[in-house]
Amino acid sequence: MSESETLVTKNTRSFNLRVFGCQMNVYDGELISASFMKRGWEPSSDPATADVVLFHTCSVREQAEERVHGLLGELRRRKKANHNVVIGVIGCMADREGRELFDREPHVDIVCGSRHFPELPDMVERVLGGEERICELGESPNPVDEPERNLAGFPGGYQAHVAVMRGCDLNCTYCIVPSVRGRVESRPAAEIVQEVARLVEHGVTEVHLLGQTIDSYGRDLPKEDRPDLALLLDELESIERLKRIRLVTLHPSYVDQRLADAMARSSKFMRLLPVPMQSGSDEVLKNMKRGYNSALYRQRIGLLRDAMPDLELVSDWIVGFPGESDQDFDDTLEALEEHGFLQSYVFQYSPRPGTVAFEIEDDVPKKVKANRNHRMLDLQRQIARQRTPQLVGQVDSIMLESRPERSPGKWLGRTRNGHYALIDEQADLAAGREIPVNLVAYNGRELVAELRGDLEEVANYQRQEFHV
Ligand code: SF4
């Protein structure tokens, strides 16, 4: 019996889903898997044998798209040998390339935009029913998020992602997101709280709340019942076994006193906050249309740090944006130093078709971009090596994450404000547990922690907390 005949007769059909890009894509991948599993499909890790092969894609950089084109190329021969295999491209690349994707990849059956993925199982049935080249883009009549999430696609573990909103209302000139993911759509607060509570019942202790500009959450919802991020943090406080809340990602222009106060009073909010600055130069920020300058950024960060002096910050940076002079770059180095970020993600500017900046000459040479990239990372490392040892001597709690191979007999965890700490392995410790510690030393890379209180005390504390 040939491969093409087996699909028709097999009891269970399988799908293989590769997810690229941001945490929102990871979350969407879990929703997509759940939608197929609800229909009796089996997840498969092997694109060479799965009946359906799907790529959930990212368009932020050209490289990310070319990687998917490479993988699609590898499927060309399989499709030739078995026409029944269904191949689909989902998400930002589908939104950006649209129908043109069929010209470049004629063996692709489905091009599905970011707001249409709940319809994917139906699209696959349509292809199996003989329809060709299905392309669904733009706005969709159906919301992406169901009132009650199907957790079948949740991979388990102590960490989970939860989208609180989708899309973005801003228009940074280098960014493709608004054109591919659309305008902001916030989810009702009750749905988010319920989803987090259900995930906690499945063993989750740390939740990452996702939104492109998460601090603008709720602004698109009806005035009379308009929630915001401050309210959401307060509501989540009641979920006892939830230990940590991480927020991904803030925009400085939406930061206000109300939000800073809510973060400060939350016993669960992890004080490691991504507030991308992108550049320290007012000229470059203006050309990026980021909607703030360095003075406003400073004022908003000051507000957050006044409320939480131990707050640590994370930033994204773009080096080599068109027109970025040596002085502009020096301003960026100064901003990195001034705000003392604990972590930075540095990207060399990459012109993206469909963005406003794509029309501006990409005039900063590759070599200069690479050099600025290195200098940013060097400075960032220096800053982190100065900040972390300052916690030695403090009492804190760490969320256990993993047992690193490089440190046998140890657990690696993170303090409440995101610094890494190592602790000796002992009974009753597990990933996702938050334990009280003394931070006793710094080993040049991370903190060294010791259990605060004896093991029995901690075990009782955990039994109480985690019903184990
Ligand atoms: S805030 Fe700017 S960079 Fe972020 S998603 Fe929106 S448009 Fe893109």
Coordinates of C-alpha atoms and ligand atoms in Angstrom, one line a residue:
M1 CA 0.0 0.0 0.0
S2 CA 1.7 3.3 -1.1
E3 CA 2.1 6.3 1.3
S4 CA -0.7 8.2 -0.6
E5 CA -3.3 5.4 0.0
T6 CA -2.5 5.1 3.8
L7 CA -3.8 8.6 4.7
V8 CA -7.3 7.9 3.4
T9 CA -7.6 4.6 5.3
K10 CA -5.7 5.4 8.6
N11 CA -7.8 5.8 11.8
T12 CA -5.8 8.5 13.3
R13 CA -4.4 11.3 11.2
S14 CA -1.3 13.2 12.3
F15 CA -0.2 16.8 12.1
N16 CA 3.3 18.3 12.6
L17 CA 3.5 22.0 13.7
R18 CA 6.7 24.0 13.6
V19 CA 6.6 27.3 15.5
F20 CA 9.0 30.2 14.9
G21 CA 9.3 33.6 16.5
C22 CA 7.9 35.3 19.5
Q23 CA 6.1 34.0 22.7
M24 CA 2.8 34.9 21.1
N25 CA 3.5 32.4 18.3
V26 CA 4.3 29.8 20.9
Y27 CA 1.0 30.5 22.6
D28 CA -0.8 30.4 19.3
G29 CA 0.9 27.1 18.5
E30 CA -0.7 25.6 21.6
L31 CA -4.1 26.9 20.5
I32 CA -3.6 25.5 17.0
S33 CA -2.6 22.1 18.3
A34 CA -5.6 22.0 20.6
S35 CA -7.9 22.8 17.6
F36 CA -6.6 19.7 15.7
M37 CA -6.5 17.4 18.7
K38 CA -10.1 18.4 19.4
R39 CA -10.9 16.9 16.0
G40 CA -9.0 13.7 16.7
W41 CA -5.7 14.5 15.1
E42 CA -2.5 13.3 16.6
P43 CA 0.4 15.6 17.1
S44 CA 3.6 14.3 15.3
S45 CA 7.2 15.5 15.7
D46 CA 8.1 14.2 12.3
P47 CA 7.4 16.4 9.2
A48 CA 8.6 13.4 7.0
T49 CA 5.7 11.2 8.0
A50 CA 2.9 13.6 9.3
D51 CA -0.2 13.9 7.2
V52 CA -0.3 17.6 7.7
V53 CA 2.8 19.8 8.0
L54 CA 2.3 23.4 9.3
F55 CA 4.7 26.3 9.8
H56 CA 3.7 29.0 12.2
T57 CA 5.9 31.8 11.1
C58 CA 7.7 35.1 12.0
S59 CA 8.4 38.1 9.7
V60 CA 10.3 40.4 12.0
R61 CA 13.6 39.6 10.1
E62 CA 14.3 38.3 6.6
Q63 CA 16.3 35.5 8.0
A64 CA 13.3 34.0 9.8
E65 CA 11.4 33.9 6.6
E66 CA 14.2 32.4 4.5
R67 CA 14.5 29.6 7.1
V68 CA 10.9 28.6 6.5
H69 CA 11.4 28.8 2.7
G70 CA 14.4 26.4 3.2
L71 CA 12.2 23.9 5.1
L72 CA 9.4 24.2 2.6
G73 CA 12.0 23.4 -0.1
E74 CA 12.8 20.2 1.7
L75 CA 9.1 19.1 1.5
R76 CA 8.9 19.5 -2.3
R77 CA 10.0 15.9 -3.0
R78 CA 7.6 14.5 -0.4
K79 CA 4.7 16.4 -1.8
K80 CA 5.6 15.1 -5.3
A81 CA 5.6 11.5 -4.0
N82 CA 2.4 12.0 -2.0
H83 CA -0.1 14.6 -3.1
N84 CA -2.3 13.9 -0.1
V85 CA 0.2 15.5 2.3
V86 CA -1.2 18.9 3.3
I87 CA 1.3 21.7 3.7
G88 CA 0.4 25.1 5.3
V89 CA 2.1 28.4 6.1
I90 CA 0.5 30.3 9.0
G91 CA 1.0 33.6 10.7
C92 CA 3.1 36.7 10.0
M93 CA 4.8 35.4 6.9
A94 CA 1.5 34.3 5.4
D95 CA 0.0 37.8 6.2
R96 CA 3.0 39.5 4.6
E97 CA 3.6 37.4 1.5
G98 CA -0.1 36.4 0.9
R99 CA -1.0 34.6 -2.3
E100 CA 2.6 35.3 -3.7
L101 CA 3.7 32.5 -1.4
F102 CA 2.0 30.0 -3.8
D103 CA 4.2 31.3 -6.7
R104 CA 7.4 30.7 -4.8
E105 CA 6.2 27.5 -3.2
P106 CA 3.7 25.9 -5.5
H107 CA 3.5 22.7 -3.3
V108 CA 2.0 24.7 -0.5
D109 CA -1.8 24.1 0.0
I110 CA -2.7 26.7 2.7
V111 CA -1.7 30.3 3.4
C112 CA -3.4 31.2 6.7
G113 CA -3.1 34.7 8.3
S114 CA -2.7 35.3 12.0
R115 CA -6.4 36.0 12.6
H116 CA -7.6 32.8 10.8
F117 CA -5.9 30.0 12.5
P118 CA -8.9 28.7 14.4
E119 CA -10.3 27.8 10.9
L120 CA -7.2 25.7 10.0
P121 CA -8.7 22.2 10.6
D122 CA -11.6 23.1 8.3
M123 CA -9.0 24.4 5.7
V124 CA -7.3 21.1 5.8
E125 CA -10.5 19.2 5.3
R126 CA -11.2 21.5 2.3
V127 CA -7.8 20.6 0.8
L128 CA -8.5 16.9 1.4
G129 CA -11.9 17.4 -0.3
G130 CA -10.1 18.6 -3.4
E131 CA -9.9 22.4 -3.0
E132 CA -6.6 24.0 -4.0
R133 CA -4.5 26.9 -2.8
I134 CA -6.6 28.1 0.2
C135 CA -5.7 31.6 1.3
E136 CA -7.3 33.3 4.3
L137 CA -5.9 36.7 5.3
G138 CA -6.9 39.9 7.0
E139 CA -9.7 40.4 9.5
S140 CA -11.7 37.3 10.5
P141 CA -15.4 37.2 11.7
N142 CA -14.3 34.7 14.4
P143 CA -12.3 35.8 17.4
V144 CA -8.9 33.9 17.7
D145 CA -9.3 33.3 21.4
E146 CA -12.2 31.2 22.6
P147 CA -14.0 32.2 25.8
E148 CA -12.7 29.0 27.4
R149 CA -9.4 27.8 26.1
N150 CA -9.0 24.2 25.2
L151 CA -5.8 23.1 27.2
A152 CA -5.2 20.0 25.0
G153 CA -2.3 21.8 23.3
F154 CA -0.7 23.0 26.6
P155 CA 2.6 21.0 26.8
G156 CA 2.6 21.0 30.6
G157 CA 5.4 22.2 33.0
Y158 CA 5.4 25.0 35.5
Q159 CA 5.5 27.9 33.0
A160 CA 2.6 28.9 30.7
H161 CA 1.9 31.7 28.3
V162 CA -1.4 33.5 28.2
A163 CA -2.3 36.2 25.6
V164 CA -4.2 39.1 27.1
M165 CA -4.5 41.0 23.9
R166 CA -3.6 40.8 20.2
G167 CA -2.3 43.3 17.6
C168 CA -0.9 46.8 18.1
D169 CA -2.2 50.4 17.7
L170 CA 1.2 52.0 17.3
N171 CA 3.1 52.4 14.0
C172 CA 6.8 52.1 14.6
T173 CA 8.4 52.6 11.1
Y174 CA 10.5 49.4 11.2
C175 CA 7.8 47.1 12.4
I176 CA 5.6 44.7 10.5
V177 CA 3.3 43.7 13.4
P178 CA 0.5 46.2 13.0
S179 CA 0.1 45.3 9.3
V180 CA 0.2 41.5 9.9
R181 CA -1.5 41.2 13.3
G182 CA -3.9 44.1 13.0
R183 CA -5.2 46.6 15.6
V184 CA -5.4 45.9 19.4
E185 CA -8.1 43.4 20.5
S186 CA -8.1 42.9 24.3
R187 CA -9.6 39.7 25.9
P188 CA -12.1 40.1 28.7
A189 CA -10.4 40.0 32.1
A190 CA -12.6 37.2 33.4
E191 CA -11.5 34.9 30.6
I192 CA -7.9 35.6 31.3
V193 CA -8.2 35.0 35.0
Q194 CA -10.1 31.8 34.4
E195 CA -7.5 30.6 32.0
V196 CA -4.7 31.3 34.4
A197 CA -6.6 29.5 37.2
R198 CA -7.1 26.4 35.1
L199 CA -3.4 26.4 34.1
V200 CA -2.5 26.6 37.8
E201 CA -4.7 23.5 38.4
H202 CA -2.5 21.8 35.8
G203 CA 0.6 22.6 37.8
V204 CA 1.6 26.0 36.5
T205 CA 3.3 28.3 39.0
E206 CA 4.6 31.0 36.6
V207 CA 2.5 32.7 33.9
H208 CA 3.8 35.0 31.1
L209 CA 1.1 37.4 30.2
L210 CA 1.5 38.4 26.5
G211 CA 0.7 41.6 24.5
Q212 CA 2.7 43.7 22.1
T213 CA 2.0 46.8 24.3
I214 CA 0.6 44.9 27.3
D215 CA 0.3 48.1 29.4
S216 CA -2.4 49.4 26.9
Y217 CA -4.5 46.3 27.8
G218 CA -8.2 47.0 27.8
R219 CA -8.2 50.4 26.2
D220 CA -10.2 49.1 23.2
L221 CA -12.9 47.5 25.4
P222 CA -16.2 49.3 26.2
K223 CA -15.7 52.2 28.5
E224 CA -18.3 51.1 31.2
D225 CA -16.5 47.8 31.8
R226 CA -13.0 48.7 30.9
P227 CA -10.3 46.6 32.6
D228 CA -6.6 47.5 32.6
L229 CA -3.4 45.8 33.4
A230 CA -3.5 47.1 37.0
L231 CA -6.9 45.5 37.6
L232 CA -5.7 42.2 36.0
L233 CA -2.7 42.0 38.4
D234 CA -5.1 42.6 41.3
E235 CA -7.5 39.9 40.1
L236 CA -4.7 37.4 39.6
E237 CA -3.5 37.9 43.2
S238 CA -6.4 35.7 44.4
I239 CA -5.0 32.6 42.6
E240 CA -3.1 31.2 45.6
R241 CA -0.8 28.6 43.9
L242 CA 0.3 31.0 41.2
K243 CA 3.7 32.2 42.3
R244 CA 5.0 34.4 39.5
I245 CA 3.5 36.7 36.9
R246 CA 5.8 37.9 34.0
L247 CA 4.7 40.7 31.7
V248 CA 5.7 40.7 28.0
T249 CA 6.0 43.5 26.6
L250 CA 5.5 47.1 27.8
H251 CA 5.6 50.4 25.9
P252 CA 6.8 53.4 27.9
S253 CA 4.1 55.7 26.7
Y254 CA 1.4 53.6 28.5
V255 CA 3.2 53.4 31.8
D256 CA 1.4 55.3 34.6
Q257 CA 1.3 55.6 38.4
R258 CA -1.7 53.3 38.7
L259 CA 0.1 50.5 36.9
A260 CA 3.3 51.1 38.9
D261 CA 1.4 50.9 42.2
A262 CA -0.4 47.7 41.1
M263 CA 2.9 46.1 40.3
A264 CA 4.4 47.2 43.6
R265 CA 1.5 45.7 45.7
S266 CA 1.4 42.4 43.7
S267 CA 3.0 39.5 45.6
K268 CA 3.3 37.6 42.3
F269 CA 4.6 40.2 39.8
M270 CA 8.2 39.3 38.8
R271 CA 10.2 42.5 39.0
L272 CA 12.0 41.9 35.7
L273 CA 10.3 44.1 33.2
P274 CA 10.8 44.3 29.4
V275 CA 10.3 48.0 28.4
P276 CA 12.1 48.2 25.0
M277 CA 13.9 51.5 24.5
Q278 CA 15.2 50.6 21.0
S279 CA 17.5 53.7 20.8
G280 CA 18.9 56.3 23.2
S281 CA 18.9 59.0 20.5
D282 CA 15.9 61.3 20.2
E283 CA 16.6 61.8 16.5
V284 CA 16.5 58.0 15.9
L285 CA 13.4 57.6 18.2
K286 CA 11.7 60.2 16.1
N287 CA 12.5 58.5 12.9
M288 CA 11.3 55.2 14.3
K289 CA 8.0 56.9 15.4
R290 CA 8.3 55.2 18.8
G291 CA 6.1 57.8 20.4
Y292 CA 8.5 58.9 23.1
N293 CA 11.8 60.6 23.5
S294 CA 14.6 59.8 26.0
A295 CA 13.2 62.3 28.5
L296 CA 9.8 60.7 28.6
Y297 CA 11.4 57.3 28.8
R298 CA 13.4 58.4 31.8
Q299 CA 10.3 59.8 33.5
R300 CA 8.3 56.6 33.1
I301 CA 11.2 54.4 34.3
G302 CA 11.6 56.7 37.2
L303 CA 8.0 56.3 38.1
L304 CA 8.3 52.5 38.0
R305 CA 11.6 52.5 40.0
D306 CA 10.2 54.9 42.7
A307 CA 7.4 52.3 43.2
M308 CA 9.8 49.3 43.1
P309 CA 13.5 50.2 43.8
D310 CA 14.6 46.6 43.2
L311 CA 13.0 46.6 39.7
E312 CA 15.2 45.2 36.9
L313 CA 14.7 46.1 33.3
V314 CA 15.1 44.3 30.0
S315 CA 15.3 46.2 26.7
D316 CA 15.3 45.5 22.9
W317 CA 17.7 47.7 20.8
I318 CA 18.0 48.3 17.1
V319 CA 21.4 49.4 16.0
G320 CA 22.1 50.8 12.5
F321 CA 18.7 52.2 11.9
P322 CA 18.8 54.4 8.7
G323 CA 20.6 57.7 9.5
E324 CA 22.0 56.5 12.9
S325 CA 25.2 58.6 13.4
D326 CA 28.1 57.9 15.7
Q327 CA 26.6 60.5 18.1
D328 CA 23.2 58.8 18.0
F329 CA 24.9 55.5 18.8
D330 CA 26.8 57.1 21.7
D331 CA 23.5 58.3 23.0
T332 CA 22.3 54.7 22.9
L333 CA 25.3 53.4 24.9
E334 CA 24.7 56.2 27.4
A335 CA 21.0 55.2 27.8
L336 CA 22.0 51.6 28.3
E337 CA 24.4 52.6 31.1
E338 CA 22.0 55.2 32.6
H339 CA 19.0 52.9 33.1
G340 CA 21.2 49.9 34.1
F341 CA 19.3 47.2 32.2
L342 CA 19.9 43.7 33.5
Q343 CA 19.4 42.1 30.0
S344 CA 19.3 43.4 26.4
Y345 CA 18.4 41.9 23.1
V346 CA 20.3 43.8 20.4
F347 CA 19.3 43.6 16.7
Q348 CA 21.0 45.0 13.6
Y349 CA 18.5 46.9 11.6
S350 CA 16.9 44.8 8.8
P351 CA 14.7 46.5 6.3
R352 CA 11.3 44.8 6.0
P353 CA 9.0 45.1 3.0
G354 CA 5.6 46.5 4.0
T355 CA 7.1 48.8 6.7
V356 CA 7.5 52.6 6.4
A357 CA 11.2 52.5 7.0
F358 CA 11.6 50.1 4.0
E359 CA 11.4 53.2 1.8
I360 CA 14.3 54.9 3.5
E361 CA 17.8 54.1 2.4
D362 CA 19.5 51.5 4.6
D363 CA 22.7 53.6 4.8
V364 CA 24.5 52.2 7.8
P365 CA 27.2 49.7 6.6
K366 CA 26.9 46.1 7.7
K367 CA 30.3 46.3 9.4
V368 CA 29.3 49.3 11.4
K369 CA 26.0 47.6 12.5
A370 CA 28.0 44.5 13.6
N371 CA 30.5 46.6 15.5
R372 CA 27.7 48.6 17.3
N373 CA 26.0 45.3 18.1
H374 CA 29.1 43.9 19.8
R375 CA 29.7 47.1 21.8
M376 CA 26.2 47.0 23.1
L377 CA 26.5 43.4 24.2
D378 CA 29.9 44.1 25.8
L379 CA 28.5 47.0 27.8
Q380 CA 25.4 45.0 28.8
R381 CA 27.6 42.2 30.1
Q382 CA 29.6 44.7 32.2
I383 CA 26.4 46.2 33.6
A384 CA 24.9 42.8 34.6
R385 CA 28.2 41.8 36.3
Q386 CA 28.0 45.0 38.3
R387 CA 24.3 44.7 39.3
T388 CA 24.0 41.0 40.3
P389 CA 26.7 41.0 43.1
Q390 CA 24.8 43.8 44.8
L391 CA 22.2 41.2 45.9
V392 CA 24.7 39.3 48.0
G393 CA 23.7 39.3 51.6
Q394 CA 20.0 39.7 50.9
V395 CA 17.2 37.3 51.7
D396 CA 14.9 36.5 48.8
S397 CA 13.0 33.6 47.2
I398 CA 14.0 31.9 44.0
M399 CA 11.8 30.1 41.4
L400 CA 13.6 26.9 40.5
E401 CA 14.0 26.5 36.7
S402 CA 16.5 23.8 35.8
R403 CA 19.5 21.7 36.7
P404 CA 22.2 23.0 34.5
E405 CA 24.7 20.4 33.1
R406 CA 27.5 22.8 33.7
S407 CA 26.7 22.7 37.5
P408 CA 26.1 19.1 38.5
G409 CA 24.3 18.7 41.9
K410 CA 22.8 22.2 41.6
W411 CA 19.5 23.9 40.8
L412 CA 19.4 27.1 38.8
G413 CA 16.6 29.6 39.7
R414 CA 15.7 33.2 39.5
T415 CA 15.2 35.8 42.2
R416 CA 12.0 37.9 42.4
N417 CA 13.7 40.4 40.2
G418 CA 15.2 38.0 37.7
H419 CA 18.8 37.4 38.8
Y420 CA 20.0 33.9 38.3
A421 CA 21.0 31.9 41.5
L422 CA 22.4 28.5 42.0
I423 CA 21.5 26.3 45.0
D424 CA 22.6 22.8 46.1
E425 CA 20.3 20.0 45.0
Q426 CA 18.3 18.6 47.9
A427 CA 15.1 16.6 48.4
D428 CA 11.7 18.0 47.6
L429 CA 13.1 20.6 45.2
A430 CA 11.5 20.7 41.7
A431 CA 11.2 23.0 38.7
G432 CA 8.5 25.6 39.3
R433 CA 8.9 25.7 43.1
E434 CA 9.6 29.0 44.8
I435 CA 11.8 28.6 47.8
P436 CA 13.1 31.1 50.5
V437 CA 16.8 31.7 50.3
N438 CA 19.8 33.6 51.6
L439 CA 21.9 35.0 48.7
V440 CA 25.4 34.3 50.1
A441 CA 27.8 34.8 47.2
Y442 CA 28.4 35.7 43.6
N443 CA 30.5 33.3 41.5
G444 CA 31.2 35.7 38.6
R445 CA 28.3 34.4 36.7
E446 CA 25.3 34.1 39.0
L447 CA 24.4 34.3 42.7
V448 CA 24.9 31.4 45.1
A449 CA 21.9 30.8 47.3
E450 CA 21.3 28.7 50.5
L451 CA 18.0 27.5 51.7
R452 CA 16.5 29.8 54.3
G453 CA 15.1 27.7 57.2
D454 CA 15.5 24.0 57.3
L455 CA 14.4 21.5 54.8
E456 CA 11.5 20.2 56.9
E457 CA 10.3 23.8 57.2
V458 CA 10.5 24.3 53.5
A459 CA 9.0 20.9 52.9
N460 CA 6.0 21.8 55.2
Y461 CA 5.8 25.2 53.4
Q462 CA 5.7 23.4 50.1
R463 CA 3.2 20.8 51.2
Q464 CA 1.0 23.6 52.4
E465 CA 1.5 25.6 49.2
F466 CA 1.6 22.8 46.7
H467 CA -0.4 20.1 48.4
V468 CA 2.4 17.6 47.8
Ligands
SF4_1 S1 4.9 48.9 19.6 FE1 6.0 49.3 17.7 S2 7.5 47.7 17.7 FE2 6.0 47.1 19.1 S3 4.5 45.8 18.0 FE3 3.8 47.9 18.0 S4 4.5 48.8 16.1 FE4 5.7 47.0 16.5

